[in-house]
Short mmCIF file of C-alpha atoms in Angstrom, two decimals:
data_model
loop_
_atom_site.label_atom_id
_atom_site.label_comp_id
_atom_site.label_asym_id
_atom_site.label_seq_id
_atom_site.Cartn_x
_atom_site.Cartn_y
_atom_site.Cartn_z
CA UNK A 94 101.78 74.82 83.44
CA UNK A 95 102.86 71.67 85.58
CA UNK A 96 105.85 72.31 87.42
CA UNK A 97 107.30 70.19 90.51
CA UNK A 98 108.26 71.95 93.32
CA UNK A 99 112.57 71.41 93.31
CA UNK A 100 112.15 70.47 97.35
CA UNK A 101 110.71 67.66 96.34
CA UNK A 102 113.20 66.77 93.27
CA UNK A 103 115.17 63.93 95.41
CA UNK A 104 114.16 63.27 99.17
CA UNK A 105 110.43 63.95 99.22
CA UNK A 106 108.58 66.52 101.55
CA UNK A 107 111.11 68.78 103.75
CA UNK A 108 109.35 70.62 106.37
CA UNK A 109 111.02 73.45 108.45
CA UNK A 110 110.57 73.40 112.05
CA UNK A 111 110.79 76.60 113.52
CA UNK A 112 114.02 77.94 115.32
CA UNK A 113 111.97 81.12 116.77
CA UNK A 114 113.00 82.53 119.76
CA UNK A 115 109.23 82.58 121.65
CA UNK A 116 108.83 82.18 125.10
CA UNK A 117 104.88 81.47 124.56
CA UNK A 118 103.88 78.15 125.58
CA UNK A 119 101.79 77.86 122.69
CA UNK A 120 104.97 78.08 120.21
CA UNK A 121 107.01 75.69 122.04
CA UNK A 122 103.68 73.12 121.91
CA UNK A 123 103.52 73.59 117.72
CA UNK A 124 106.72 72.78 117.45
CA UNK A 125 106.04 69.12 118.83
CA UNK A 126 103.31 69.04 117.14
CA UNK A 127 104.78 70.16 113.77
CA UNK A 128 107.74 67.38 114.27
CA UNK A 129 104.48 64.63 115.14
CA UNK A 130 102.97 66.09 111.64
CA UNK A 131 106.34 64.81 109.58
CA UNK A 132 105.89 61.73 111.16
CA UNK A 133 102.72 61.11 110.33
CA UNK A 134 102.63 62.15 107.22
CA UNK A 135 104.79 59.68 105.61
CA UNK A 136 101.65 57.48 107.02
CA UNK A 137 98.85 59.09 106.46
CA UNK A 138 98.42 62.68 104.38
CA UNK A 139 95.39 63.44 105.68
CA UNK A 140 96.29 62.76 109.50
CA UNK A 141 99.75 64.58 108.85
CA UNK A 142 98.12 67.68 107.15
CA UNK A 143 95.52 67.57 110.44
CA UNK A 144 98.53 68.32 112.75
CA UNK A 145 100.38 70.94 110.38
CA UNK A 146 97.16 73.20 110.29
CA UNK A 147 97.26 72.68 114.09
CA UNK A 148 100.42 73.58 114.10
CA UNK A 149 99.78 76.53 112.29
CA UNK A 150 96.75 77.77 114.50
CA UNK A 151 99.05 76.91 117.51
CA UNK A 152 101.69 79.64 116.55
CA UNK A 153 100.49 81.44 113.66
CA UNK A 154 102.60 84.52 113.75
CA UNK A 155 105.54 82.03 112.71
CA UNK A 156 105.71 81.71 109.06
CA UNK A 157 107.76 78.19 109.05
CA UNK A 158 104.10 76.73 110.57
CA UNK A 159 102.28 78.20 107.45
CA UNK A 160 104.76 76.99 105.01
CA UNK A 161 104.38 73.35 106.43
CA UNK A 162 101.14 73.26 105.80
CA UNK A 163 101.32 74.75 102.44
CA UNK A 164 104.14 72.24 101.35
CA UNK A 165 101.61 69.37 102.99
CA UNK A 166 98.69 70.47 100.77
CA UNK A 167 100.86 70.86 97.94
CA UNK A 168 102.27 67.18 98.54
CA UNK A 169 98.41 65.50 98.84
CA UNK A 170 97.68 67.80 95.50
CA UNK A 171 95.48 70.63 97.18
CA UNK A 172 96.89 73.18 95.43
CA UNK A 173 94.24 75.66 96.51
CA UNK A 174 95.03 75.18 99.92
CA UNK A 175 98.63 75.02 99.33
CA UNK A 176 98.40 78.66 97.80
CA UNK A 177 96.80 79.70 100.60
CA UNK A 178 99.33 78.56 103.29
CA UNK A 179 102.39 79.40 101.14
CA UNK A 180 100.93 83.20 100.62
CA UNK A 181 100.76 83.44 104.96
CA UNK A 182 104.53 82.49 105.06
CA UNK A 183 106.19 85.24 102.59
CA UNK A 184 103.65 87.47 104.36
CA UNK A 185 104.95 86.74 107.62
CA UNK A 186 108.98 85.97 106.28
CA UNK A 187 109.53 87.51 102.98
CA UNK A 188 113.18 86.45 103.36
CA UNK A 189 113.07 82.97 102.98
CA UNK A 190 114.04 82.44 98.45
CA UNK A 191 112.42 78.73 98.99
CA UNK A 192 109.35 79.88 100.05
CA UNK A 193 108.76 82.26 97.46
CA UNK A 194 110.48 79.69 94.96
CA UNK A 195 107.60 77.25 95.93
CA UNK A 196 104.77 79.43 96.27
CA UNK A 197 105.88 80.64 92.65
CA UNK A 198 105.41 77.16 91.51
CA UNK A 199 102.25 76.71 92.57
CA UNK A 200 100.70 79.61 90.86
CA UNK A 201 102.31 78.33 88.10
CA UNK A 202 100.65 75.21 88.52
CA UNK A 203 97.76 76.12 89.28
CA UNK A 204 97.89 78.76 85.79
CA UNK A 205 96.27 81.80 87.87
CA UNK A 206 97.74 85.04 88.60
CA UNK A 207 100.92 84.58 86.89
CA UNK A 208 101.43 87.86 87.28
CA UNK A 209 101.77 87.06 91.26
CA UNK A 210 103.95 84.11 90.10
CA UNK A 211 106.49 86.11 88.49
CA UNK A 212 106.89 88.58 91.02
CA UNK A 213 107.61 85.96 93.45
CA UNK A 214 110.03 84.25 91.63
CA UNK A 215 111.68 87.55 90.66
CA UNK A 216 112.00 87.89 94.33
CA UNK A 217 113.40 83.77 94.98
CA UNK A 218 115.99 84.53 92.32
CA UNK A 219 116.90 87.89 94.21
CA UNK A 220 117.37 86.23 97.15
CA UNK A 221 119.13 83.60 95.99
CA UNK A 222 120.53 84.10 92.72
CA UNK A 223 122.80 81.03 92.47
CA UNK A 224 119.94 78.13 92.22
CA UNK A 225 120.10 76.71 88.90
CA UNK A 226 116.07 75.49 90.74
CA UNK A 227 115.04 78.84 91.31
CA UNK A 228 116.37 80.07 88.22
CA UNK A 229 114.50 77.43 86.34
CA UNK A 230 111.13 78.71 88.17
CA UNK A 231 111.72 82.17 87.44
CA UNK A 232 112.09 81.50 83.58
CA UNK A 233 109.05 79.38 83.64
CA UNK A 234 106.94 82.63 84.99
CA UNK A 235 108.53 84.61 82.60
CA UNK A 236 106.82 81.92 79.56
CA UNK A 237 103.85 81.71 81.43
CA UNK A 238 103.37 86.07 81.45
CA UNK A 239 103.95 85.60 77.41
CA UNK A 240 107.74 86.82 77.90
CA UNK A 241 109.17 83.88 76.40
CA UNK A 242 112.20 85.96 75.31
CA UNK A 243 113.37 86.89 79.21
CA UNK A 244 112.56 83.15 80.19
CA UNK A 245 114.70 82.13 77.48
CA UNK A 246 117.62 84.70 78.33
CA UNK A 247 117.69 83.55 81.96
CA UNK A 248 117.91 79.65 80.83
CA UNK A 249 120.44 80.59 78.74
CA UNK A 250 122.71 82.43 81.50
CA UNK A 251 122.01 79.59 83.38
CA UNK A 252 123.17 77.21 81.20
CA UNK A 253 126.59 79.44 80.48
CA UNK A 254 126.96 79.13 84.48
CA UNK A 255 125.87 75.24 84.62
CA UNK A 256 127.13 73.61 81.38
CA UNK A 257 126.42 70.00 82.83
CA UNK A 258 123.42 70.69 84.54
CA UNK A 259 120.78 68.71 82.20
CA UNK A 260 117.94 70.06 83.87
CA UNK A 261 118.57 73.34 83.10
CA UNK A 262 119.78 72.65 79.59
CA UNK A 263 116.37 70.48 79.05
CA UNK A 264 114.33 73.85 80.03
CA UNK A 265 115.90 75.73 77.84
CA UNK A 266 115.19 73.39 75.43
CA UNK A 267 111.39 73.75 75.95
CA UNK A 268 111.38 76.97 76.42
CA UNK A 269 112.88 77.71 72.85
CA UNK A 270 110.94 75.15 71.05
CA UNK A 271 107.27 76.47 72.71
CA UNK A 272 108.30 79.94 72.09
CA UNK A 273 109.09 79.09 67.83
CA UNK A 274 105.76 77.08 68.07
CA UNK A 275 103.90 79.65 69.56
CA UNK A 276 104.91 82.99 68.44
CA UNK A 277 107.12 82.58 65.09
CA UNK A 278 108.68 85.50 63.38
CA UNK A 279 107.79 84.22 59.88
CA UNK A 280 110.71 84.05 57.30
CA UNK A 281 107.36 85.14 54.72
CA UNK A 282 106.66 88.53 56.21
CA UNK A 283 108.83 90.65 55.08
CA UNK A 284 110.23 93.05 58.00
CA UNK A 285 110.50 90.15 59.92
CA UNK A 286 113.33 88.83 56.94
CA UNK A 287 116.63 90.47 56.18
CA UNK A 288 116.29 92.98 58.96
CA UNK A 289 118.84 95.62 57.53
CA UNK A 290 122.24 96.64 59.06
CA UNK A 291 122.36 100.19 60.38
CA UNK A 292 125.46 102.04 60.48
CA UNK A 293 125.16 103.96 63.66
CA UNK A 294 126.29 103.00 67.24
CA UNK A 295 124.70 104.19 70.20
CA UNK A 296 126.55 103.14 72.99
CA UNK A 297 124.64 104.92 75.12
CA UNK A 298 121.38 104.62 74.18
CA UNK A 299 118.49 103.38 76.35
CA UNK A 300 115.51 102.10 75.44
CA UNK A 301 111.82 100.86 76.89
CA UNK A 302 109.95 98.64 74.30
CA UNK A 303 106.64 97.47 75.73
CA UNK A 304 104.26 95.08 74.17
CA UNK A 305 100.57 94.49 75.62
CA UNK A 306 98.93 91.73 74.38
CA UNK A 307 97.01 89.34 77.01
CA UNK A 308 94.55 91.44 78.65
CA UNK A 309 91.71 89.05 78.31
CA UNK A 310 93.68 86.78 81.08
CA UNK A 311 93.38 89.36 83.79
CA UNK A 312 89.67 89.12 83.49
CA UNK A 313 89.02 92.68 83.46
CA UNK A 314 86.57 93.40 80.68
CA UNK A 315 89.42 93.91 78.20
CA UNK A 316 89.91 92.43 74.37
CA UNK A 317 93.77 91.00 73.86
CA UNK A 318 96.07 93.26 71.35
CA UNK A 319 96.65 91.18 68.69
CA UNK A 320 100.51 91.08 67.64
CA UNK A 321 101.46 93.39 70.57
CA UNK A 322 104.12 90.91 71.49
CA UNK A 323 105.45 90.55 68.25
CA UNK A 324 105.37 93.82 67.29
CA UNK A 325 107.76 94.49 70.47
CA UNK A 326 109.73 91.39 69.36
CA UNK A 327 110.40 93.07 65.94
CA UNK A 328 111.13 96.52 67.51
CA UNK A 329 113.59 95.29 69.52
CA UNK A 330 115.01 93.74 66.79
CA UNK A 331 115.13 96.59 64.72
CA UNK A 332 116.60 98.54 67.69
CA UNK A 333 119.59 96.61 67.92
CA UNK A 334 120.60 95.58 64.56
CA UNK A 335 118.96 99.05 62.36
CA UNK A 336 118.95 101.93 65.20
CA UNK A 337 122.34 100.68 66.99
CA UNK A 338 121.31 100.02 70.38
CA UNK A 339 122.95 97.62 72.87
CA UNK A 340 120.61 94.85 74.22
CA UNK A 341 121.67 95.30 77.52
CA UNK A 342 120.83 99.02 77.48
CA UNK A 343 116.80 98.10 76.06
CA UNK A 344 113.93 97.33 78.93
CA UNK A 345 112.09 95.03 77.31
CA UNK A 346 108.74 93.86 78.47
CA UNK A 347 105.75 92.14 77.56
CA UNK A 348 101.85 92.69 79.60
CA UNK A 349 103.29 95.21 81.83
CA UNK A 350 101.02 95.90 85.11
CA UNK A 351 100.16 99.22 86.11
CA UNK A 352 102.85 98.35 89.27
CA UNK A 353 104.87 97.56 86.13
CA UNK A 354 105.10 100.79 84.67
CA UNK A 355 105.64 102.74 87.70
CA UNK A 356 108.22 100.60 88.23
CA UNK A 357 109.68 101.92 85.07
CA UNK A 358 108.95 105.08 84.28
CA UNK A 359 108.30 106.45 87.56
CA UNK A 360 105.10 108.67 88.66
CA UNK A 361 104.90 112.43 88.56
CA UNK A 362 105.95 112.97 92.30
CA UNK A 363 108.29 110.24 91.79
CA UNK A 364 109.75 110.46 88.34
CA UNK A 365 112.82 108.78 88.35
CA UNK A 366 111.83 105.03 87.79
CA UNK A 367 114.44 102.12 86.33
CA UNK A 368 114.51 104.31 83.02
CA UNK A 369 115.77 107.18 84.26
CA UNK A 370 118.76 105.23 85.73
CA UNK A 371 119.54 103.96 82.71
CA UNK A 372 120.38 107.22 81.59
CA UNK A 373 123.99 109.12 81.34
CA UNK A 374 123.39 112.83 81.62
CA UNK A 375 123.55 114.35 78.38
CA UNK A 376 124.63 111.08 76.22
CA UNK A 377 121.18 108.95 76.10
CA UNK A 378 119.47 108.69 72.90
CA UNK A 379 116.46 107.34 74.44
CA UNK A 380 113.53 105.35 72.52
CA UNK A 381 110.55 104.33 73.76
CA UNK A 382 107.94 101.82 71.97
CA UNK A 383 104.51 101.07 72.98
CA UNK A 384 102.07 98.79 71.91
CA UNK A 385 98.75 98.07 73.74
CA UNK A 386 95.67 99.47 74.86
CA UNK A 387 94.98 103.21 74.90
CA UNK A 388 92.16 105.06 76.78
CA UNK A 389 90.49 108.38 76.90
CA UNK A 390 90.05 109.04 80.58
CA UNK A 391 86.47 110.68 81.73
CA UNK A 392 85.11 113.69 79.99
CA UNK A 393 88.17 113.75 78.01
CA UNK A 394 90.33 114.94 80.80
CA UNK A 395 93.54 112.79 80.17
CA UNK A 396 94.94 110.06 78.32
CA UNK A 397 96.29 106.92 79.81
CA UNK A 398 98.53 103.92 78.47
CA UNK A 399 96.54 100.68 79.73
CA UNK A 400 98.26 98.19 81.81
CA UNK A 401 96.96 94.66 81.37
CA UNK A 402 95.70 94.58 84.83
CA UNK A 403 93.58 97.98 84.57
CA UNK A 404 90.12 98.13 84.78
CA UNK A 405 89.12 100.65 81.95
CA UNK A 406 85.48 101.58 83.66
CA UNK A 407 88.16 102.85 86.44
CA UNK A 408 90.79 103.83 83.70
CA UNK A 409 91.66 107.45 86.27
CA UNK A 410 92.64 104.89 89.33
CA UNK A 411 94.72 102.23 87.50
CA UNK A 412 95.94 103.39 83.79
CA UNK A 413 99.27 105.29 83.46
CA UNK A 414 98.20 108.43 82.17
CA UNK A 415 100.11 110.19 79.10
CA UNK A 416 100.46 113.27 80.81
CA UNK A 417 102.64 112.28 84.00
CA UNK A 418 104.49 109.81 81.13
CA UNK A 419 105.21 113.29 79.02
CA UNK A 420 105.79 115.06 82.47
CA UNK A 421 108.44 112.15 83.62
CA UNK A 422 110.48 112.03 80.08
CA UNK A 423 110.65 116.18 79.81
CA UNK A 424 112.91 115.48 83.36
CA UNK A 425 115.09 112.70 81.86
CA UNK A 426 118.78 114.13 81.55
CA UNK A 427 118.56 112.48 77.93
CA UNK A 428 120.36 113.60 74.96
CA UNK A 429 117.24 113.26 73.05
CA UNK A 430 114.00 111.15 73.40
CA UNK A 431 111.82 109.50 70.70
CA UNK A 432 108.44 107.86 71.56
CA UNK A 433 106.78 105.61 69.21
CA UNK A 434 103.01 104.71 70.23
CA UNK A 435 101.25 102.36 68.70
CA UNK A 436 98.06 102.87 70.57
CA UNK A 437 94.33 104.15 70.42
CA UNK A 438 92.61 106.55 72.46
CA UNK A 439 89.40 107.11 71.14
CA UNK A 440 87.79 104.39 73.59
CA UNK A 441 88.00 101.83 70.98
CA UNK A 442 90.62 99.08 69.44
CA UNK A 443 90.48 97.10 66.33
CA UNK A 444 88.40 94.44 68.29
CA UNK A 445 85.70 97.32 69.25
CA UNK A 446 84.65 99.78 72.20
CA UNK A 447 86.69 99.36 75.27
CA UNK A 448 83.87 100.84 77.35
CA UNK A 449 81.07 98.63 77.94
CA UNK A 450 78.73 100.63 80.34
CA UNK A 451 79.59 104.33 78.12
CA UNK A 452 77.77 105.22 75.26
CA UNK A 453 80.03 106.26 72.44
CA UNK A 454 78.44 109.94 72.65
CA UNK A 455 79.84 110.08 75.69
CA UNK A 456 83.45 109.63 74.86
CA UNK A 457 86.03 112.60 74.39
CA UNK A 458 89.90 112.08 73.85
CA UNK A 459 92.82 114.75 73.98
CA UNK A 460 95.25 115.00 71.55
CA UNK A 461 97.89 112.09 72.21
CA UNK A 462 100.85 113.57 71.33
CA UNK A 463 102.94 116.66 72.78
CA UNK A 464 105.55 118.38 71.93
CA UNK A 465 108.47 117.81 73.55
CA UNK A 466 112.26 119.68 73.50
CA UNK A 467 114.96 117.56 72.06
CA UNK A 468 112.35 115.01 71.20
CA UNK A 469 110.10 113.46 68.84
CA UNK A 470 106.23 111.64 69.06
CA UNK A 471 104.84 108.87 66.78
CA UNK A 472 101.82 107.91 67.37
CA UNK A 473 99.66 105.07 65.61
CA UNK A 474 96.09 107.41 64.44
CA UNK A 475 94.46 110.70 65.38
CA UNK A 476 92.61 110.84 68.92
CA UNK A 477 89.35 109.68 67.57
CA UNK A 478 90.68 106.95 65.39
CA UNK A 479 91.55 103.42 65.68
CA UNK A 480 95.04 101.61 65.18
CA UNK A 481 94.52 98.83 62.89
CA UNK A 482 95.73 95.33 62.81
CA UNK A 483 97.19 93.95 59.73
CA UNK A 484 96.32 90.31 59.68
CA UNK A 485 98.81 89.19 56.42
CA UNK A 486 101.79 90.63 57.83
CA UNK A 487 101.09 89.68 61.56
CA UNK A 488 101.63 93.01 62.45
CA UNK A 489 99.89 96.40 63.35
CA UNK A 490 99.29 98.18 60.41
CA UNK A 491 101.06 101.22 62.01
CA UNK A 492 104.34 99.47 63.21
CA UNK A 493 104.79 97.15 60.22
CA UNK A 494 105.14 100.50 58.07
CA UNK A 495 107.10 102.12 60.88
CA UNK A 496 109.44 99.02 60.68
CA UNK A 497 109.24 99.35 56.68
CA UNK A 498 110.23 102.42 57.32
CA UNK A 499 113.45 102.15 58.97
CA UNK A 500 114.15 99.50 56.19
CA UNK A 501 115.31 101.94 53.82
CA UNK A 502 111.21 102.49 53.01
CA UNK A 503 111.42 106.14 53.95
CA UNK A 504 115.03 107.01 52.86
CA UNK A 505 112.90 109.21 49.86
CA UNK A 506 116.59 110.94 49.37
CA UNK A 507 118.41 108.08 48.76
CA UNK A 508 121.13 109.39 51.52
CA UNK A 509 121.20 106.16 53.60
CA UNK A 510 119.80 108.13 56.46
CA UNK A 511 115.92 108.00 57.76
CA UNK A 512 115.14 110.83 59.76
CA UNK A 513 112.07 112.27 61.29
CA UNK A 514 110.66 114.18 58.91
CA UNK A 515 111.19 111.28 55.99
CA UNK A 516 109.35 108.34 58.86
CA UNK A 517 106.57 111.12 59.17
CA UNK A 518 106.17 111.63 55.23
CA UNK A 519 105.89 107.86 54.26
CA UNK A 520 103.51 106.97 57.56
CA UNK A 521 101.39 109.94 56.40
CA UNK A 522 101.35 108.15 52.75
CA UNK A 523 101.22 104.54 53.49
CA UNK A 524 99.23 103.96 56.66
CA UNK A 525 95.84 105.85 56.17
CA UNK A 526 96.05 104.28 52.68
CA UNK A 527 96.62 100.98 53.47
CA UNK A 528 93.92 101.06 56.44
CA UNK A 529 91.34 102.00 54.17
CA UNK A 530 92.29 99.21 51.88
CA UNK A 531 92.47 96.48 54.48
CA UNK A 532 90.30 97.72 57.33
CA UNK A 533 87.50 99.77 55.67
CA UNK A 534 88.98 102.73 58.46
CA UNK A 535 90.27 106.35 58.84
CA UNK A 536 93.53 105.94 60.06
CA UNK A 537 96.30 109.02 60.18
CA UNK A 538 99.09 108.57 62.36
CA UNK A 539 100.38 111.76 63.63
CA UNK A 540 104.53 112.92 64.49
CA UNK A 541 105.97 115.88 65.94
CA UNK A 542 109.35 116.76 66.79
CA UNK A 543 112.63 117.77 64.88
CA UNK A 544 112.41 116.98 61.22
CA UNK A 545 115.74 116.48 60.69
CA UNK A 546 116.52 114.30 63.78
CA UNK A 547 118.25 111.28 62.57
CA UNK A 548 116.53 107.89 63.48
CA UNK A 549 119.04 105.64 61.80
CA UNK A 550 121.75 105.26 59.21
CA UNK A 551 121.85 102.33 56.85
CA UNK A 552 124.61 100.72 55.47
#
């Protein structure tokens, strides 16, 4: 993704020159050196990049010497270089939003580790917060991590706060427009259409919907999901216009790192992660949705959710295993909890094993769901199964009937209301029937939990 630095928008290259405090000679001397660098840069790149780095090696405990250089690289299109440089200043001065702003931009431009790129402009924005620039940067890393929809919803704040900016109404623009192109909720698949009304307000509800689709781009051995992210997209949908949640009450996130999830749900000496401050003791109806990679961990000890940046070989040092996630939501101060997975964890997917140096004997998985008090489990097939895609809805075969489901699918009654026990009858009917039909497979999702728990109420 091409993106210009903003320092550069309107008067060219703007270096810093350090206003450190050091009493060693050698500072003082890269300082006169750094100002001959501007100089003779406007001449000559190469002799103006020359002094920068000496600059640099002069005083190198000053990050305003490595950010010079950086910008310099980035001006005479070594990008490589410029990465380098920029990384050594927010190591040394994690303070500084332009910095991190710029060295945001040119991971971006570079299209590596955009995982790296969106922390950093996360971090810009935090810092400053009122740059329509570093706003615009941030959203761009959201696109470029597949979240189109949180790039989107920080243009469009933007654009509420700047309504004459053009800039930031032209990447919003963009933004929309790449993310209909590229990932379109079809008006010809049916859950996607119509998405029914619920009549049930949860003010308080909180929810986590996950989607785990681009695993191939971290390079780690790993196939993509296919329509993780949409799935998600629908889900949330489905959340707040069927289940009656508040958008600003649902995490919403798309290729979630392992970082990622700690972030969210916490760890088992740790367990109170952003979720769990979402929370209001004894109110929360909390959901949770998953879709990704699932993995049996070795001799069948555990379970883990897979982040996209895990290395499954290694799944016990970097997945997020299911039983500190069960452990973390039994401490929630929830009202009630429902988890929907729509994951695998027989050590294979619908695009094959996950495990490429383990023989399939060797393979075990635990049961993937638990009970849990005061909540319910969905999960997408039995531990030794697969979850199958379903190609001519765009969906997983598993969440398109959960979906159907809350439609009105399940309501077997005819009382307007889907609960538990009604989801769990028409999964048990429609999935394993339909994946033997369209994916030659076993496939039998399993549920637990209160029967008569009410997931939504139609109009």
């Amino acid at each position: 993704m091409a993106l210009r630095l903003f320092v550069f928008m309107s008067v060219g290259l703007v270096f810093l020159f350090s206003g450190m405090a050091d009493a060693a000679d050698n500072c003082d001397v890269a300082r006169d050196v750094a100002e001959r660098a501007a100089s003779a840069y406007k001449k000559n790149k190469k002799r103006g990049i020359d002094l920068f780095l000496k600059a640099y090696r002069l005083c190198p405990d000053d990050g305003a010497f490595a950010y010079n250089a950086g910008m310099a690289c980035y001006g005479d299109g070594d990008l490589a270089r410029a990465r380098k440089y920029l990384e050594m200043a927010v190591q040394k001065d994690g303070t500084r939003a332009l910095w991190h702003n710029n060295l945001a931009s040119v991971l971006l431009e570079r299209g590596d580790n955009m995982k790296s790129a969106l922390s950093h402009a996360q971090k810009a924005a935090g810092l400053d917060p009122d740059s329509p620039e570093i706003l615009e940067t941030l959203a761009n890393a959201h696109a470029a991590v597949g979240d189109y929809p949180g790039g989107i919803a920080v243009m469009k704040k933007a654009a509420k706060r700047w309504p004459q900016n053009s800039r930031v109404a032209a990447c919003y623009e963009k933004l929309l427009n790449d993310y209909l192109k590229k990932s379109p909720v079809s008006d010809t698949v049916d859950v996607d259409m119509d998405i029914p009304l619920g009549n049930i307000k949860r003010p308080y509800g909180v929810a986590v919907v996950i989607g785990n689709q681009r695993y191939e781009a971290e390079k780690k051995g790993l196939s993509d999901v296919k329509y993780a992210e949409r799935d998600a997209m629908a889900v949330k949908e489905y959340l707040v216009r069927t289940m009656g949640y508040d958008p600003e009450n649902i995490i919403y996130r798309t290729n979630v790192s392992f970082a990622d999830m700690r972030n969210i749900f916490g760890t088992q000496e740790n367990p109170e992660g952003m979720l769990h401050r979402y929370v209001r003791k004894g109110c929360s109806q909390v959901f949770i949705y998953y879709a990704g990679h699932g993995a049996p961990g070795p001799h069948g000890s555990a379970n883990y959710l897979v982040p996209v940046d895990a290395a499954v070989d290694y799944i016990a040092n970097n997945g997020y295993s299911l039983d500190a996630f069960y452990y973390i939501l039994s401490k929630l101060p929830a009202k009630e909890v429902t988890v929907v997975l729509d994951a695998c964890f027989s050590g294979y997917s619908a695009a094959g094993p996950l495990f490429k140096k383990i023989s399939p004997g060797m393979l075990k998985s635990r049961q993937p769901v638990r009970k849990m008090a005061g909540g319910s489990v969905f999960c997408g097939a039995d531990k030794d199964q697969v979850c199958a895609w379903y190609p001519a809805k765009r969906h997983s075969l598993f969440t398109y009937f959960f979906l159907k489901g809350l439609g009105g699918k399940a309501d077997k009654n005819g009382d307007k209301a889907i609960t538990t026990g009604e989801m769990k009858t028409y999964l048990e009917d429609e999935v394993p029937y339909w994946a033997g039909r369209e994916a030659n497979r076993k496939q039998n999702p399993l549920v637990t939990g209160d029967e008569n728990a009410v997931l939504t109420r139609l109009k």
